[in-house]
Structure formats: C-alpha cells, structure tokens
Amino acid sequence: MDKTKIFITACLGLTLIGCGQSKEEQERLRQLEELAEVDRLEMQNEYEDFVRQYNELQTQITNDSLVAQLENEQRRVRELLAELKQTKKDDAAEILRLKKELATLRAILRNYVMQIDSLNRLNQELQGENQNLRTQNQQAQQHISSLSAEKESLTDKVAIASQLDANGINAIAKNKKGKAARKIKDVKQFQLNFNIARNVTAQTGMKSIYVRILTPTGNVLTQGGTFAYENRQLEYSIRKDVEYTGENLAVSVYWDVNETLSAGTYRFDIFADGHNIGSTTISVD
C-alpha cells in the first residue's frame, strides 16, 4: 500500500494545470489526485486497524509482560496515526515515511501473532498431556479454552501479517555499456533490484510481481499491460513471475528504453498479491 507515487504526481499536476495543460491532461491529473486520496485513506484505515488489532490482543492475553508490550506498540501506532491525519495530502516525503512505518508495524504485529500462536500450540500440547489433571485444575482448563478461542480470532491478524514486503530496493539508470548513466540522454535501460522479505506466514507458490515506472511528468512507462489494484486496472511497466517459498528472495527486473526520456525523478513501485509492497526513486539529470 505505498501509494505516495500518487501524491508526488498529483502535486506536480496542480502546477502543470496552472500552466495551461490540455483538458485530457487535466483529467488524467485529476484522476491521479483521486487515487492519491484513496491511497491516503487506505493508509489511515490500516493504521486504525492496527489500533483495533492491538486492543483485541490485549483483551485475550493474560501475560502481563506481553500485555505491556502490546500497549506500547498500540501507543506508537496511535501517534503515527495522529501524524498521518495532520500531514498535508501533498506532503509526499512525509507520506512516504509513514508508509514505510506501516511495513515495520506489520512486521512487529506478525511477530506478536507468531508468539501468541506458539503459546497456543504449547498449551494445546499440555492439554493432551494432562488429561488426568484437568479435573483438578479448573483454572488451567479455562486458560486453555480461552487460548483455543483466541486462535480462531487470529485469522484476520494472520492475513495482515502474511502480506509481502520488499526491501533493499535499488534502481539504476544504465548506459549502453551497462554502466551507471549520469545524463538522461545516455540512459538505455533501467534496472531495479529488490528482495522479497522472508515471511513464514505468507502463502507460498508462484507470484506475479508488477513494477510501475513513473516518469517526472507522471506518465507510466508501459507496453499496455494492466493489473488489478484497488478496484481498478493500473498500467504496469514490468511483470515478472517468481516462485516464493517463504524465504528471502532476490529479484531483478529491467526496462529497455525505447522512448525519449526527460530529466528528473523517476519512481518505481512494486506490487504483489494486490498490494503495493515497496517503492523507490532515482533522479537523472
């Protein structure tokens, strides 16, 4: 869900409109601004969902130390949510920072989910080993029963925790010799390297990875292909199918330049399983 590409483009669009753009270009920029607002609201909803998830976890855990940790994380989420609500919608840098915080929060929540699930499995084993003691220890029986009910409520949290994340993202503009290009006129290829992070809760198997490359003017470098995202079809620049096993996976993709490029900042957004899992930018003079 890193959607800050839209905020950067929309900000540029407001300037361009004022400079006498065509109706078609104004309509395209208006649509980008609408998508930017959708993305911003989705970020807010996800932060609010984290607050609710932590609140629910606290009511289901009896370990005082773990409850205290959950309260601290919930407090942090609320602070970031407050920052998001106060951030201007065209403040792309701040939006990008808060988007990156979401990936960190998701990883933290995933860790708590796994801790609780492990505790649940341990108690289930104790339940099988201590059948004769259950009648003598009613309190232990109630605790095990509550953990069984808790496991059912973890489904939604696991769905959040299983979302893929991309890290180590690095974009390179290359010249015809395969070296880093300094000038836009020398760029013959874009190369994007990243890792799909290890995630033992994610579904394994073949994954379609989509990369969108946005030019400084907000256009997508594309050959016409689209993919589903946020109840609409978005154009992509590159598609790569990979086999994901749940372990860290290094991925590299390439875009051969066959069009005239303009100097400025190019944005790369990575999508998988209907989510924006990472992004980066590169500036070329």
mmCIF file of C-alpha atoms in Angstrom:
data_model
loop_
_atom_site.group_PDB
_atom_site.id
_atom_site.type_symbol
_atom_site.label_atom_id
_atom_site.label_comp_id
_atom_site.label_asym_id
_atom_site.label_seq_id
_atom_site.Cartn_x
_atom_site.Cartn_y
_atom_site.Cartn_z
ATOM 1 C CA MET A 1 0.000 0.000 0.000
ATOM 2 C CA ASP A 2 2.804 2.527 -0.578
ATOM 3 C CA LYS A 3 0.747 4.974 -2.518
ATOM 4 C CA THR A 4 2.946 8.104 -2.320
ATOM 5 C CA LYS A 5 3.658 7.927 -6.045
ATOM 6 C CA ILE A 6 0.232 9.447 -6.497
ATOM 7 C CA PHE A 7 0.914 12.299 -4.069
ATOM 8 C CA ILE A 8 4.118 13.294 -5.892
ATOM 9 C CA THR A 9 2.406 13.167 -9.271
ATOM 10 C CA ALA A 10 -0.676 14.996 -8.044
ATOM 11 C CA CYS A 11 1.461 17.831 -6.628
ATOM 12 C CA LEU A 12 3.202 18.207 -9.976
ATOM 13 C CA GLY A 13 -0.168 18.050 -11.659
ATOM 14 C CA LEU A 14 -1.505 21.051 -9.756
ATOM 15 C CA THR A 15 1.414 23.111 -11.066
ATOM 16 C CA LEU A 16 1.000 21.895 -14.617
ATOM 17 C CA ILE A 17 -2.717 22.642 -14.662
ATOM 18 C CA GLY A 18 -1.954 26.184 -13.748
ATOM 19 C CA CYS A 19 0.457 26.335 -16.697
ATOM 20 C CA GLY A 20 -2.186 25.670 -19.321
ATOM 21 C CA GLN A 21 -2.472 21.900 -19.758
ATOM 22 C CA SER A 22 -4.938 20.327 -22.155
ATOM 23 C CA LYS A 23 -8.297 19.049 -20.901
ATOM 24 C CA GLU A 24 -7.123 15.474 -21.420
ATOM 25 C CA GLU A 25 -4.012 16.043 -19.296
ATOM 26 C CA GLN A 26 -6.042 17.865 -16.649
ATOM 27 C CA GLU A 27 -8.465 14.917 -16.478
ATOM 28 C CA ARG A 28 -5.591 12.444 -16.112
ATOM 29 C CA LEU A 29 -4.078 14.504 -13.294
ATOM 30 C CA ARG A 30 -7.495 14.802 -11.624
ATOM 31 C CA GLN A 31 -7.761 11.012 -11.665
ATOM 32 C CA LEU A 32 -4.282 10.766 -10.141
ATOM 33 C CA GLU A 33 -5.335 13.125 -7.349
ATOM 34 C CA GLU A 34 -8.420 10.988 -6.688
ATOM 35 C CA LEU A 35 -6.287 7.875 -6.485
ATOM 36 C CA ALA A 36 -3.902 9.713 -4.146
ATOM 37 C CA GLU A 37 -6.754 10.448 -1.759
ATOM 38 C CA VAL A 38 -7.906 6.803 -1.912
ATOM 39 C CA ASP A 39 -4.374 5.690 -1.045
ATOM 40 C CA ARG A 40 -4.152 8.175 1.820
ATOM 41 C CA LEU A 41 -7.465 6.967 3.257
ATOM 42 C CA GLU A 42 -6.332 3.343 2.937
ATOM 43 C CA MET A 43 -3.192 4.169 4.961
ATOM 44 C CA GLN A 44 -5.354 5.789 7.626
ATOM 45 C CA ASN A 45 -7.676 2.764 7.689
ATOM 46 C CA GLU A 46 -4.717 0.418 8.091
ATOM 47 C CA TYR A 47 -3.306 2.435 10.995
ATOM 48 C CA GLU A 48 -6.747 2.420 12.640
ATOM 49 C CA ASP A 49 -6.994 -1.328 12.048
ATOM 50 C CA PHE A 50 -3.647 -1.824 13.801
ATOM 51 C CA VAL A 51 -5.018 0.078 16.816
ATOM 52 C CA ARG A 52 -8.074 -2.216 16.914
ATOM 53 C CA GLN A 53 -5.946 -5.343 16.483
ATOM 54 C CA TYR A 54 -3.701 -4.440 19.389
ATOM 55 C CA ASN A 55 -6.723 -3.621 21.548
ATOM 56 C CA GLU A 56 -8.221 -7.044 20.808
ATOM 57 C CA LEU A 57 -4.938 -8.823 21.519
ATOM 58 C CA GLN A 58 -4.663 -7.122 24.903
ATOM 59 C CA THR A 59 -8.081 -8.442 25.953
ATOM 60 C CA GLN A 60 -7.095 -12.004 25.079
ATOM 61 C CA ILE A 61 -3.622 -12.252 26.669
ATOM 62 C CA THR A 62 -3.056 -12.834 30.392
ATOM 63 C CA ASN A 63 0.733 -12.440 30.304
ATOM 64 C CA ASP A 64 1.342 -9.049 31.969
ATOM 65 C CA SER A 65 4.700 -8.531 30.260
ATOM 66 C CA LEU A 66 3.245 -9.225 26.816
ATOM 67 C CA VAL A 67 0.238 -7.008 27.519
ATOM 68 C CA ALA A 68 2.610 -4.144 28.414
ATOM 69 C CA GLN A 69 4.491 -4.630 25.136
ATOM 70 C CA LEU A 70 1.235 -4.605 23.180
ATOM 71 C CA GLU A 71 0.177 -1.376 24.924
ATOM 72 C CA ASN A 72 3.465 0.286 23.962
ATOM 73 C CA GLU A 73 3.076 -0.740 20.321
ATOM 74 C CA GLN A 74 -0.546 0.431 20.276
ATOM 75 C CA ARG A 75 0.562 3.807 21.663
ATOM 76 C CA ARG A 76 3.133 4.111 18.878
ATOM 77 C CA VAL A 77 0.531 3.292 16.218
ATOM 78 C CA ARG A 78 -1.807 5.959 17.618
ATOM 79 C CA GLU A 79 0.982 8.540 17.473
ATOM 80 C CA LEU A 80 1.741 7.696 13.831
ATOM 81 C CA LEU A 81 -1.982 7.813 13.003
ATOM 82 C CA ALA A 82 -2.170 11.285 14.526
ATOM 83 C CA GLU A 83 0.812 12.352 12.406
ATOM 84 C CA LEU A 84 -0.865 10.993 9.263
ATOM 85 C CA LYS A 85 -4.085 12.892 9.980
ATOM 86 C CA GLN A 86 -2.095 16.112 10.434
ATOM 87 C CA THR A 87 0.033 15.608 7.319
ATOM 88 C CA LYS A 88 -0.925 17.614 4.262
ATOM 89 C CA LYS A 89 -2.044 15.360 1.407
ATOM 90 C CA ASP A 90 0.607 16.776 -0.946
ATOM 91 C CA ASP A 91 3.486 16.235 1.518
ATOM 92 C CA ALA A 92 4.932 13.287 -0.397
ATOM 93 C CA ALA A 93 8.058 12.888 1.740
ATOM 94 C CA GLU A 94 6.080 12.602 4.978
ATOM 95 C CA ILE A 95 3.553 10.251 3.388
ATOM 96 C CA LEU A 96 6.406 8.038 2.170
ATOM 97 C CA ARG A 97 7.890 7.952 5.688
ATOM 98 C CA LEU A 98 4.560 6.978 7.234
ATOM 99 C CA LYS A 99 4.088 4.333 4.528
ATOM 100 C CA LYS A 100 7.457 2.790 5.391
ATOM 101 C CA GLU A 101 6.407 2.787 9.043
ATOM 102 C CA LEU A 102 3.450 0.578 8.044
ATOM 103 C CA ALA A 103 5.809 -2.141 6.834
ATOM 104 C CA THR A 104 7.670 -2.002 10.167
ATOM 105 C CA LEU A 105 4.426 -2.129 12.143
ATOM 106 C CA ARG A 106 3.201 -5.069 10.076
ATOM 107 C CA ALA A 107 6.397 -6.983 10.847
ATOM 108 C CA ILE A 108 6.041 -6.244 14.572
ATOM 109 C CA LEU A 109 2.407 -7.372 14.596
ATOM 110 C CA ARG A 110 3.412 -10.507 12.672
ATOM 111 C CA ASN A 111 5.918 -11.300 15.434
ATOM 112 C CA TYR A 112 3.260 -10.957 18.137
ATOM 113 C CA VAL A 113 0.857 -13.141 16.149
ATOM 114 C CA MET A 114 3.514 -15.834 15.933
ATOM 115 C CA GLN A 115 4.272 -15.571 19.669
ATOM 116 C CA ILE A 116 0.625 -15.975 20.559
ATOM 117 C CA ASP A 117 0.160 -18.832 18.087
ATOM 118 C CA SER A 118 3.202 -20.583 19.574
ATOM 119 C CA LEU A 119 1.783 -20.124 23.069
ATOM 120 C CA ASN A 120 -1.496 -21.571 21.852
ATOM 121 C CA ARG A 121 0.176 -24.666 20.388
ATOM 122 C CA LEU A 122 2.153 -25.179 23.596
ATOM 123 C CA ASN A 123 -0.984 -25.103 25.675
ATOM 124 C CA GLN A 124 -2.741 -27.467 23.300
ATOM 125 C CA GLU A 125 0.087 -29.937 23.832
ATOM 126 C CA LEU A 126 -0.261 -29.531 27.581
ATOM 127 C CA GLN A 127 -3.969 -30.147 27.211
ATOM 128 C CA GLY A 128 -3.284 -33.537 25.597
ATOM 129 C CA GLU A 129 -0.613 -34.481 28.152
ATOM 130 C CA ASN A 130 -2.546 -33.521 31.234
ATOM 131 C CA GLN A 131 -5.975 -35.043 30.714
ATOM 132 C CA ASN A 132 -5.918 -36.517 34.233
ATOM 133 C CA LEU A 133 -5.056 -33.162 35.805
ATOM 134 C CA ARG A 134 -7.711 -31.108 34.037
ATOM 135 C CA THR A 135 -10.417 -32.070 36.558
ATOM 136 C CA GLN A 136 -8.116 -30.989 39.413
ATOM 137 C CA ASN A 137 -7.127 -27.680 37.887
ATOM 138 C CA GLN A 138 -10.172 -25.822 36.620
ATOM 139 C CA GLN A 139 -8.259 -22.593 36.281
ATOM 140 C CA ALA A 140 -5.777 -24.183 33.849
ATOM 141 C CA GLN A 141 -8.692 -25.616 31.857
ATOM 142 C CA GLN A 142 -10.254 -22.171 31.483
ATOM 143 C CA HIS A 143 -6.932 -20.721 30.350
ATOM 144 C CA ILE A 144 -6.519 -23.389 27.662
ATOM 145 C CA SER A 145 -10.101 -22.889 26.486
ATOM 146 C CA SER A 146 -9.550 -19.149 26.183
ATOM 147 C CA LEU A 147 -6.423 -19.759 24.095
ATOM 148 C CA SER A 148 -8.398 -22.059 21.768
ATOM 149 C CA ALA A 149 -10.959 -19.319 21.230
ATOM 150 C CA GLU A 150 -8.130 -16.825 20.732
ATOM 151 C CA LYS A 151 -6.683 -18.907 17.896
ATOM 152 C CA GLU A 152 -9.900 -18.508 15.909
ATOM 153 C CA SER A 153 -9.715 -14.738 16.282
ATOM 154 C CA LEU A 154 -6.195 -14.622 14.858
ATOM 155 C CA THR A 155 -7.381 -15.230 11.278
ATOM 156 C CA ASP A 156 -7.655 -11.550 10.380
ATOM 157 C CA LYS A 157 -4.350 -10.750 12.016
ATOM 158 C CA VAL A 158 -2.592 -13.503 10.108
ATOM 159 C CA ALA A 159 -3.970 -12.031 6.864
ATOM 160 C CA ILE A 160 -2.272 -8.728 7.677
ATOM 161 C CA ALA A 161 0.918 -10.438 8.812
ATOM 162 C CA SER A 162 1.097 -12.543 5.611
ATOM 163 C CA GLN A 163 1.367 -9.520 3.306
ATOM 164 C CA LEU A 164 4.666 -9.481 1.409
ATOM 165 C CA ASP A 165 7.220 -6.695 1.862
ATOM 166 C CA ALA A 166 10.041 -5.633 -0.464
ATOM 167 C CA ASN A 167 13.296 -4.323 0.985
ATOM 168 C CA GLY A 168 16.787 -3.491 -0.229
ATOM 169 C CA ILE A 169 15.201 -1.669 -3.180
ATOM 170 C CA ASN A 170 17.735 -0.137 -5.593
ATOM 171 C CA ALA A 171 17.096 1.474 -9.002
ATOM 172 C CA ILE A 172 19.891 2.024 -11.535
ATOM 173 C CA ALA A 173 19.880 4.000 -14.806
ATOM 174 C CA LYS A 174 22.364 2.310 -17.171
ATOM 175 C CA ASN A 175 24.049 3.379 -20.386
ATOM 176 C CA LYS A 176 24.684 1.214 -23.461
ATOM 177 C CA LYS A 177 27.790 -0.247 -21.805
ATOM 178 C CA GLY A 178 25.810 -1.374 -18.766
ATOM 179 C CA LYS A 179 27.369 1.295 -16.545
ATOM 180 C CA ALA A 180 25.546 3.874 -14.422
ATOM 181 C CA ALA A 181 24.362 6.721 -16.653
ATOM 182 C CA ARG A 182 24.846 10.285 -15.462
ATOM 183 C CA LYS A 183 22.832 12.043 -18.166
ATOM 184 C CA ILE A 184 19.280 11.262 -19.293
ATOM 185 C CA LYS A 185 20.393 11.178 -22.933
ATOM 186 C CA ASP A 186 22.678 8.251 -22.115
ATOM 187 C CA VAL A 187 20.065 6.103 -20.364
ATOM 188 C CA LYS A 188 19.393 2.917 -22.312
ATOM 189 C CA GLN A 189 17.985 0.724 -19.547
ATOM 190 C CA PHE A 190 16.533 0.884 -16.041
ATOM 191 C CA GLN A 191 17.403 -1.916 -13.634
ATOM 192 C CA LEU A 192 15.503 -2.463 -10.382
ATOM 193 C CA ASN A 193 16.859 -4.789 -7.690
ATOM 194 C CA PHE A 194 14.987 -5.739 -4.512
ATOM 195 C CA ASN A 195 14.369 -8.548 -2.051
ATOM 196 C CA ILE A 196 11.009 -10.049 -1.144
ATOM 197 C CA ALA A 197 11.445 -10.443 2.602
ATOM 198 C CA ARG A 198 11.197 -13.739 4.470
ATOM 199 C CA ASN A 199 7.654 -14.325 5.713
ATOM 200 C CA VAL A 200 6.711 -17.727 7.141
ATOM 201 C CA THR A 201 3.030 -16.710 7.357
ATOM 202 C CA ALA A 202 2.715 -15.829 3.646
ATOM 203 C CA GLN A 203 1.223 -18.190 1.074
ATOM 204 C CA THR A 204 3.948 -19.827 -0.992
ATOM 205 C CA GLY A 205 3.978 -20.640 -4.706
ATOM 206 C CA MET A 206 4.132 -18.649 -7.937
ATOM 207 C CA LYS A 207 3.736 -14.892 -7.524
ATOM 208 C CA SER A 208 3.239 -12.255 -10.219
ATOM 209 C CA ILE A 209 5.347 -9.205 -9.421
ATOM 210 C CA TYR A 210 4.381 -5.932 -11.146
ATOM 211 C CA VAL A 211 6.578 -2.831 -11.370
ATOM 212 C CA ARG A 212 5.293 0.609 -12.386
ATOM 213 C CA ILE A 213 7.830 3.199 -13.554
ATOM 214 C CA LEU A 214 6.514 6.765 -13.352
ATOM 215 C CA THR A 215 8.286 9.499 -15.325
ATOM 216 C CA PRO A 216 8.855 13.003 -13.886
ATOM 217 C CA THR A 217 5.643 14.114 -15.655
ATOM 218 C CA GLY A 218 3.541 11.331 -14.139
ATOM 219 C CA ASN A 219 3.346 9.078 -17.179
ATOM 220 C CA VAL A 220 3.769 5.316 -16.862
ATOM 221 C CA LEU A 221 6.421 3.600 -18.957
ATOM 222 C CA THR A 222 4.341 0.714 -20.300
ATOM 223 C CA GLN A 223 3.688 -1.584 -23.208
ATOM 224 C CA GLY A 224 -0.031 -1.599 -22.441
ATOM 225 C CA GLY A 225 -0.350 -4.328 -19.820
ATOM 226 C CA THR A 226 -2.583 -3.807 -16.771
ATOM 227 C CA PHE A 227 -3.219 -5.444 -13.385
ATOM 228 C CA ALA A 228 -5.981 -5.206 -10.787
ATOM 229 C CA TYR A 229 -5.429 -2.832 -7.876
ATOM 230 C CA GLU A 230 -7.893 -1.024 -5.588
ATOM 231 C CA ASN A 231 -10.927 -1.996 -7.721
ATOM 232 C CA ARG A 232 -9.366 -0.625 -10.876
ATOM 233 C CA GLN A 233 -6.877 -1.566 -13.562
ATOM 234 C CA LEU A 234 -3.422 0.041 -13.419
ATOM 235 C CA GLU A 235 -0.830 0.003 -16.173
ATOM 236 C CA TYR A 236 2.452 -1.691 -15.349
ATOM 237 C CA SER A 237 5.909 -1.389 -16.851
ATOM 238 C CA ILE A 238 7.309 -4.820 -15.982
ATOM 239 C CA ARG A 239 5.802 -8.143 -14.911
ATOM 240 C CA LYS A 240 7.873 -10.995 -13.512
ATOM 241 C CA ASP A 241 6.570 -14.330 -12.213
ATOM 242 C CA VAL A 242 8.629 -15.795 -9.373
ATOM 243 C CA GLU A 243 8.330 -18.806 -7.083
ATOM 244 C CA TYR A 244 8.146 -17.701 -3.464
ATOM 245 C CA THR A 245 8.983 -20.256 -0.769
ATOM 246 C CA GLY A 246 8.538 -18.014 2.266
ATOM 247 C CA GLU A 247 12.266 -17.283 2.442
ATOM 248 C CA ASN A 248 14.112 -14.131 1.359
ATOM 249 C CA LEU A 249 14.019 -13.891 -2.456
ATOM 250 C CA ALA A 250 16.263 -11.609 -4.546
ATOM 251 C CA VAL A 251 14.589 -10.191 -7.672
ATOM 252 C CA SER A 252 15.952 -8.073 -10.535
ATOM 253 C CA VAL A 253 13.873 -6.615 -13.387
ATOM 254 C CA TYR A 254 14.780 -4.476 -16.414
ATOM 255 C CA TRP A 255 13.178 -1.857 -18.653
ATOM 256 C CA ASP A 256 14.807 -1.214 -22.025
ATOM 257 C CA VAL A 257 14.426 2.427 -23.003
ATOM 258 C CA ASN A 258 12.866 2.842 -26.455
ATOM 259 C CA GLU A 259 11.334 6.259 -25.882
ATOM 260 C CA THR A 260 12.542 9.804 -25.327
ATOM 261 C CA LEU A 261 13.037 10.460 -21.622
ATOM 262 C CA SER A 262 13.042 13.747 -19.739
ATOM 263 C CA ALA A 263 15.389 14.655 -16.906
ATOM 264 C CA GLY A 264 14.043 14.474 -13.381
ATOM 265 C CA THR A 265 12.919 11.960 -10.781
ATOM 266 C CA TYR A 266 11.635 8.518 -11.798
ATOM 267 C CA ARG A 267 9.549 6.498 -9.370
ATOM 268 C CA PHE A 268 9.456 2.690 -9.144
ATOM 269 C CA ASP A 269 6.544 0.980 -7.356
ATOM 270 C CA ILE A 270 6.396 -2.763 -6.713
ATOM 271 C CA PHE A 271 3.108 -4.691 -6.414
ATOM 272 C CA ALA A 272 2.293 -8.277 -5.414
ATOM 273 C CA ASP A 273 -0.929 -10.027 -4.343
ATOM 274 C CA GLY A 274 -2.904 -6.800 -4.833
ATOM 275 C CA HIS A 275 -0.660 -4.758 -2.503
ATOM 276 C CA ASN A 276 1.978 -2.098 -3.037
ATOM 277 C CA ILE A 277 4.923 -3.777 -1.289
ATOM 278 C CA GLY A 278 7.653 -1.170 -1.812
ATOM 279 C CA SER A 279 8.923 1.799 -3.797
ATOM 280 C CA THR A 280 11.986 3.907 -4.569
ATOM 281 C CA THR A 281 13.054 6.827 -6.756
ATOM 282 C CA ILE A 282 16.041 7.785 -8.894
ATOM 283 C CA SER A 283 16.980 11.212 -10.304
ATOM 284 C CA VAL A 284 18.710 11.628 -13.654
ATOM 285 C CA ASP A 285 19.934 14.992 -14.963
#
